[in-house]
Amino acid sequence: MIRELCVAAAITGAALATAAGAAADDNMYFDEPGRYPTDVPGMSYEAHQGAPCFSWERNVFGRGPGGEPLQCRWIPNQWPPVTTGFWTHAYPLHGVQEIGSPCPGPQAAAQSPDGRPMLCLGARGWQPGVLTGNGFFPS
């Protein structure tokens, strides 16, 4: 009698454990990023944070799996030396802008008409270059 009760309890437990997994969404699908109105020409829609990239001078922007803006950056003086850049987080994109034109405020990124990355530098407007731990470096 006890054996039958234990077997019945084990079968019931297995059925309940399996049912919860079968009802859940597997969430293993590719989340293709959408196109945003602020996207720029030459943008990569297959970028992933920390993955290698090869265009760190022009057309450097991409979108990650969740649609977050990423930028291909070359990391100077890295050891061991590598021949690629890496996808890193970028400020929110504001499309293609003219150099020196007014910008919305700090922590904003854009692309120049010739494909260079630009940052908003307050009163100076959009300026081509990158921001590092040592400050702004014009390109």
XYZ file of C-alpha atoms in Angstrom, residues 12-24:
13
model
C 2.128 13.175 -9.879
C 5.266 15.180 -9.024
C 6.882 14.342 -12.365
C 3.717 15.334 -14.230
C 3.517 18.677 -12.423
C 7.204 19.426 -12.993
C 6.923 18.631 -16.703
C 3.705 20.619 -17.185
C 5.245 23.885 -15.989
C 8.148 23.554 -18.430
C 5.878 22.622 -21.312
C 3.624 25.633 -20.732
C 6.474 28.167 -20.512
